[in-house]
Coordinates of C-alpha atoms and ligand atoms in Angstrom, one line a residue:
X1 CA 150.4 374.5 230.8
X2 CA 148.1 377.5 229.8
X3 CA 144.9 376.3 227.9
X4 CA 144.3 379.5 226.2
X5 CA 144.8 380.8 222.5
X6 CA 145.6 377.8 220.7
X7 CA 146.1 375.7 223.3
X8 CA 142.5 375.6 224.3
X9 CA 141.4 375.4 220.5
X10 CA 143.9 371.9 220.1
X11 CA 142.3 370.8 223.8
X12 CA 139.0 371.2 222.4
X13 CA 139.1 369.3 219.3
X14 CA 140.9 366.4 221.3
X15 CA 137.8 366.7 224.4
X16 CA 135.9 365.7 221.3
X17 CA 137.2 362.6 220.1
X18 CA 135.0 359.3 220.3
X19 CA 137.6 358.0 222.4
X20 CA 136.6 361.2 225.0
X21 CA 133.0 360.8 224.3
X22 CA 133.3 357.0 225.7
X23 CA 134.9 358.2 228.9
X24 CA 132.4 361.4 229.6
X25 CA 129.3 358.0 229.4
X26 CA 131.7 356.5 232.1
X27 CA 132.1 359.9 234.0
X28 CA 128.5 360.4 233.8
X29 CA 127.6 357.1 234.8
X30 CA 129.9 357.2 237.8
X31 CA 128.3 360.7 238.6
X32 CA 125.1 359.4 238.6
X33 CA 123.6 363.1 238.9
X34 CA 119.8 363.1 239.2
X35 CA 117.3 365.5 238.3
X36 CA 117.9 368.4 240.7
X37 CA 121.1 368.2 241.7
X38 CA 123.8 370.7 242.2
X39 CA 126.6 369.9 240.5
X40 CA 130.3 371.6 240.4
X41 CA 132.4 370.7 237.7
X42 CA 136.1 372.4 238.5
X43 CA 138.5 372.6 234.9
X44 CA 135.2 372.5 232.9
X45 CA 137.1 373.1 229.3
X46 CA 134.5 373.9 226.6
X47 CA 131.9 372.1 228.4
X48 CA 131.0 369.2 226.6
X49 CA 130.8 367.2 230.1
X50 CA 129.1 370.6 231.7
X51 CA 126.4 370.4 228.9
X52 CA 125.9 366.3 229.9
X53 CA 125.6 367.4 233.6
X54 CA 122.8 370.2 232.4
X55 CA 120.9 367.7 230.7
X56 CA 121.2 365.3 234.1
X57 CA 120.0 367.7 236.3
X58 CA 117.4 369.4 234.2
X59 CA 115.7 372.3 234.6
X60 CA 115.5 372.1 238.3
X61 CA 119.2 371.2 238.8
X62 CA 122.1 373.6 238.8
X63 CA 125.8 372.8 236.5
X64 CA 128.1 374.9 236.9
X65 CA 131.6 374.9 235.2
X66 CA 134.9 376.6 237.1
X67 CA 137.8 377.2 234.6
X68 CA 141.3 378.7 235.0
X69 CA 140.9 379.6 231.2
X70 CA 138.6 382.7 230.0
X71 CA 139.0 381.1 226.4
X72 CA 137.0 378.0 227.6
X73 CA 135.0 379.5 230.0
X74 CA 133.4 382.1 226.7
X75 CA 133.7 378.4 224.6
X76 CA 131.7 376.5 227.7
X77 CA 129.3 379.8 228.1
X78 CA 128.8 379.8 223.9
X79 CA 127.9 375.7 224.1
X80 CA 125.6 375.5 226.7
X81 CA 123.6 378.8 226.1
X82 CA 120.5 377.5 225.9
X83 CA 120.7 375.6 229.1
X84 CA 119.7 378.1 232.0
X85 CA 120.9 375.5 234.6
X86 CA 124.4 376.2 233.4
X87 CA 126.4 378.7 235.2
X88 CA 130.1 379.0 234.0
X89 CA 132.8 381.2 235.4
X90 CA 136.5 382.0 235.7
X91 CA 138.2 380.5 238.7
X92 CA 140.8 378.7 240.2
X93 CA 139.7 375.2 242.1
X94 CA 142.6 376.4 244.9
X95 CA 140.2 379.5 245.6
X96 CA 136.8 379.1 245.1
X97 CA 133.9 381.5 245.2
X98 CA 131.3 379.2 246.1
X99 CA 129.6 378.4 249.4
X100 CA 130.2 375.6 251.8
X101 CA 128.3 372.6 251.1
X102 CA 126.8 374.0 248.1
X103 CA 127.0 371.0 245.9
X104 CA 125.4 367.6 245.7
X105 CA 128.8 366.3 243.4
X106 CA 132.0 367.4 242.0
X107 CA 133.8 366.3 239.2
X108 CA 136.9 366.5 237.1
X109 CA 138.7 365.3 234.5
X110 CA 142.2 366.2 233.5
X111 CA 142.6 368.4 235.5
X112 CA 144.0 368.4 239.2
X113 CA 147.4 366.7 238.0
X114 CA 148.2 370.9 236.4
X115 CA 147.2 372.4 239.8
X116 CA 150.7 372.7 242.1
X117 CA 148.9 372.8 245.5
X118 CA 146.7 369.8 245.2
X119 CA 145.8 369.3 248.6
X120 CA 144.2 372.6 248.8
X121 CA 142.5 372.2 245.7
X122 CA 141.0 369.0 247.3
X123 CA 139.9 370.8 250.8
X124 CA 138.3 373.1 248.9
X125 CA 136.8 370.4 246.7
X126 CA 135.5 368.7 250.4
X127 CA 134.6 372.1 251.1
X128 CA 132.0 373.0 248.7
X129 CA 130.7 369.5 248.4
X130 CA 127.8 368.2 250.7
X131 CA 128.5 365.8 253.3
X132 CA 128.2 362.5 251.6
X133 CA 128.1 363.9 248.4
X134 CA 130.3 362.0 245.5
X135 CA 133.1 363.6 243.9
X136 CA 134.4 362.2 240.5
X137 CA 137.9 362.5 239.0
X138 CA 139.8 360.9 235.9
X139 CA 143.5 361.4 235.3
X140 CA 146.4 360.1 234.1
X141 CA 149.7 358.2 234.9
X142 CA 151.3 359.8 231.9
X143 CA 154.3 357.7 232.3
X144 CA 152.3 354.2 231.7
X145 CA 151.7 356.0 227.9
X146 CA 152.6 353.1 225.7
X147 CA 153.2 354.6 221.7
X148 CA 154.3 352.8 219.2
X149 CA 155.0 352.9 215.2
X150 CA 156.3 356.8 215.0
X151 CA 159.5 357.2 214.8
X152 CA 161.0 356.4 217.8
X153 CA 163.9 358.8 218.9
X154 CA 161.1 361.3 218.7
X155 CA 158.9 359.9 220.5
X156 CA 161.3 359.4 223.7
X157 CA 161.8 363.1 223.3
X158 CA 158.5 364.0 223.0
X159 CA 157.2 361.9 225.9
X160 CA 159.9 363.2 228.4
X161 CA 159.1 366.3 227.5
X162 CA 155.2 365.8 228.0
X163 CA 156.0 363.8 231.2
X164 CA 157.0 367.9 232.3
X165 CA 153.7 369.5 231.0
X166 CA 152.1 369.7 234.8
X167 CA 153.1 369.2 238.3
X168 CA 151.5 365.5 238.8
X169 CA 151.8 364.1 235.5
X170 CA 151.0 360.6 237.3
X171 CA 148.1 361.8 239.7
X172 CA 146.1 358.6 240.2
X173 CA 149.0 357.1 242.5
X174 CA 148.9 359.6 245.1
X175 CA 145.3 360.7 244.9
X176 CA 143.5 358.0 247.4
X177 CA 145.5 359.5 250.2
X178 CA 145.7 362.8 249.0
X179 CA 141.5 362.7 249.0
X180 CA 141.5 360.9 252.8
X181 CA 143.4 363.6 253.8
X182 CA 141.0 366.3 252.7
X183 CA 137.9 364.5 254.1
X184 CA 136.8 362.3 251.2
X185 CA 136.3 358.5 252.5
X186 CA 135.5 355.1 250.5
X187 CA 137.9 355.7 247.4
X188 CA 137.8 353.4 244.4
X189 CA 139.8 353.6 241.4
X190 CA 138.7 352.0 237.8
X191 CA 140.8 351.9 234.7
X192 CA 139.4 353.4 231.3
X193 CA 142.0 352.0 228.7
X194 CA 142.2 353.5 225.5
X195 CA 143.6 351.9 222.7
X196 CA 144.3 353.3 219.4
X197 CA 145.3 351.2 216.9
X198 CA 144.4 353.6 214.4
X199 CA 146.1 357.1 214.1
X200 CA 142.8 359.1 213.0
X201 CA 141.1 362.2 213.9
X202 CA 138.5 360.6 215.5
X203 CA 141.0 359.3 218.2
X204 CA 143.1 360.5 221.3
X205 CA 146.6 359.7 219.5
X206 CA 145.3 362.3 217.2
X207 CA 144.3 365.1 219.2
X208 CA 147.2 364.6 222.1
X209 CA 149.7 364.2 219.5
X210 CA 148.9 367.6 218.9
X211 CA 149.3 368.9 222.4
X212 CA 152.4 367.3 222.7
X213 CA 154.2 368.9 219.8
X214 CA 152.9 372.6 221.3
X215 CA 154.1 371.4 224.8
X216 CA 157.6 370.4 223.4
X217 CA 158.0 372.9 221.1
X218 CA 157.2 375.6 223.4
X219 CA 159.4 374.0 226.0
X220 CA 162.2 374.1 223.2
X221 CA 163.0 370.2 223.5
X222 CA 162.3 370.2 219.8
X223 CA 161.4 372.5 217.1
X224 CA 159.0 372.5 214.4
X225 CA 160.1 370.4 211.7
X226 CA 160.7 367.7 214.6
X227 CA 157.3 368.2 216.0
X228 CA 155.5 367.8 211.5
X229 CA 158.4 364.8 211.2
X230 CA 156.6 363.0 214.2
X231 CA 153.2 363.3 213.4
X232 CA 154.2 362.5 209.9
X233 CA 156.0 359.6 211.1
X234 CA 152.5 358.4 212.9
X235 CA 150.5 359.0 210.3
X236 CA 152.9 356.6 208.1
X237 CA 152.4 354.0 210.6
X238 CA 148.8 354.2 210.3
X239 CA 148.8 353.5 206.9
X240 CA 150.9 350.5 207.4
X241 CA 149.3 349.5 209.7
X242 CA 152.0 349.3 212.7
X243 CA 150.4 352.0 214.7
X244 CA 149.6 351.5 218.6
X245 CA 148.8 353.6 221.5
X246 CA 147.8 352.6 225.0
X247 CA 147.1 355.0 227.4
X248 CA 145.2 354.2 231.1
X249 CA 143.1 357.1 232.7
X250 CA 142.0 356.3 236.2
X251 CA 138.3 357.1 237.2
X252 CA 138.3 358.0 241.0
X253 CA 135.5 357.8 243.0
X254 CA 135.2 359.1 246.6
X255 CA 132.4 360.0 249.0
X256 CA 132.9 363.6 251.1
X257 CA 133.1 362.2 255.0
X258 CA 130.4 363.5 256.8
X259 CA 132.7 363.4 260.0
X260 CA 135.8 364.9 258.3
X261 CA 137.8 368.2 259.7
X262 CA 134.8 370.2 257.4
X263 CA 132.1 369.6 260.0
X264 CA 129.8 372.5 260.0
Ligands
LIG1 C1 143.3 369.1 229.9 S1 142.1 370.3 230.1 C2 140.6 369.3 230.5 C3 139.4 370.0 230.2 C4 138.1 369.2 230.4 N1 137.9 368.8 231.8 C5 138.2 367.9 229.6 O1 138.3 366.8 230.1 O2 138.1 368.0 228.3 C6 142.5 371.0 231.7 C7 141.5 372.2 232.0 O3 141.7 372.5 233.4 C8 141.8 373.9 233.5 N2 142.6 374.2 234.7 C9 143.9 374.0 234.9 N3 144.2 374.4 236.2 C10 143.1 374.9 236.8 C11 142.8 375.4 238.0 N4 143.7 375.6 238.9 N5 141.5 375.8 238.3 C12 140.5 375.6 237.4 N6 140.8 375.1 236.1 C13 142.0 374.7 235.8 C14 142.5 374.4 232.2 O4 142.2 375.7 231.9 C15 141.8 373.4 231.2 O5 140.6 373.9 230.6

């Protein structure tokens, strides 16, 4: 899935739902970056997390934002202007341009489950992070997405199409020994539920209902009028009040080995 054009624009209205503001407290509070720090975040969207991370680190610090996407990087760039310990470029977490050991912590957040090769995105995750440095992730198992209310032939359709929308749609199962392997030790895994009982613009259903219809529509498992007749058919059970959506992101936590295969 290519988060550019409107793609990035539906991405970025959903990054700033209250229900994403709660989780980037919980990201920044498992972070825990301190004044000064170096911090990498990889798939940095429009940078509302980057722009928390500035403000963490401070003047003396250094947060810097990777993204696949030129879209977000300009929107990331645009937002945290008046930080000058932002840096934010265009790049792929499989191939970075950044030195060894160059960063006290890395994080991401939705974003590991679209890379393919995983496993080299995570060496060079261990690579540019400090020994005993923290990396952060959060990500989905899409297929524990719980919706209910809409109507519901289209929302089998739509969900099995969405479970197709990236190469690891549920990441957080194989990740632990995905990060051992690439020299991260001590992994720990939290849930952050979210539960919309409302179907509102202020909430996830909202925003990723919206991602889902461009996903299945532009995978042809439906077509437009299916795509307004679902989120029509949500918005009705909001109003009676027979909406419900659980959906359970996984924080993961991991510390980069000091004596992994990246010794230098
Ligand atoms: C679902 S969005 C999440 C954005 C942001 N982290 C957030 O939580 O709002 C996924 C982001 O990862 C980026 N991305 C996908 N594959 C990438 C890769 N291989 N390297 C760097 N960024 C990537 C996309 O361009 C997109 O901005």
């Amino acid at each position: 899935m290519d988060y550019s054009g409107d793609l990035a624009s539906i991405q970025q209205q959903l990054a700033a739902c209250q229900d994403m503001d709660d989780r980037r407290e919980i990201v920044m509070q498992a972070l825990d970056a301190q004044p000064g720090d170096r911090v990498l975040e990889v798939g940095c969207g429009h940078g509302l997390l980057l722009q928390q991370v500035a403000n963490a680190v401070g003047g003396t610090g250094l947060a810097h934002g990777v993204d696949l996407s030129a879209d977000q990087v300009d929107a990331a760039s645009r937002l945290c202007a008046d930080l000058p310990q932002v840096q934010v470029s265009t790049g792929d977490v499989v191939d970075l341009d950044l030195d060894d050991a160059s960063f006290d912590s890395t994080v991401s957040t939705q974003v590991l489950e679209y890379v393919g090769d995983v496993d080299t995105a995570l060496e060079e995750l261990a690579r540019v992070t400090s020994p005993g440095g923290r990396f952060v992730n959060v990500a989905t198992n899409w297929s524990a997405l719980f919706w209910a209310g809409g109507d519901e032939a289209l929302t089998e359709r739509i969900l099995a199409a969405w479970d197709l929308h990236c190469p690891h749609p549920n990441l957080p199962v194989a990740l632990p020994n995905l990060l051992q392997r690439a020299g991260f030790e001590g992994v720990e895994q939290t849930p952050v539920t979210i539960v919309n009982r409302r179907f509102v613009p202020e909430l996830f259903g909202w925003g990723v209902s919206r991602l889902m219809v461009a996903f299945a529509e532009g995978s042809g498992a439906i077509d437009a009028a299916e795509g307004a007749a679902w989120i029509s058919s949500l918005g009705e059970a909001d109003i009676q009040d027979r909406h419900f959506l659980s959906s359970v992101p996984i924080l993961t936590v991991a510390t980069r080995g000091i004596s992994s295969r990246f010794r230098y």
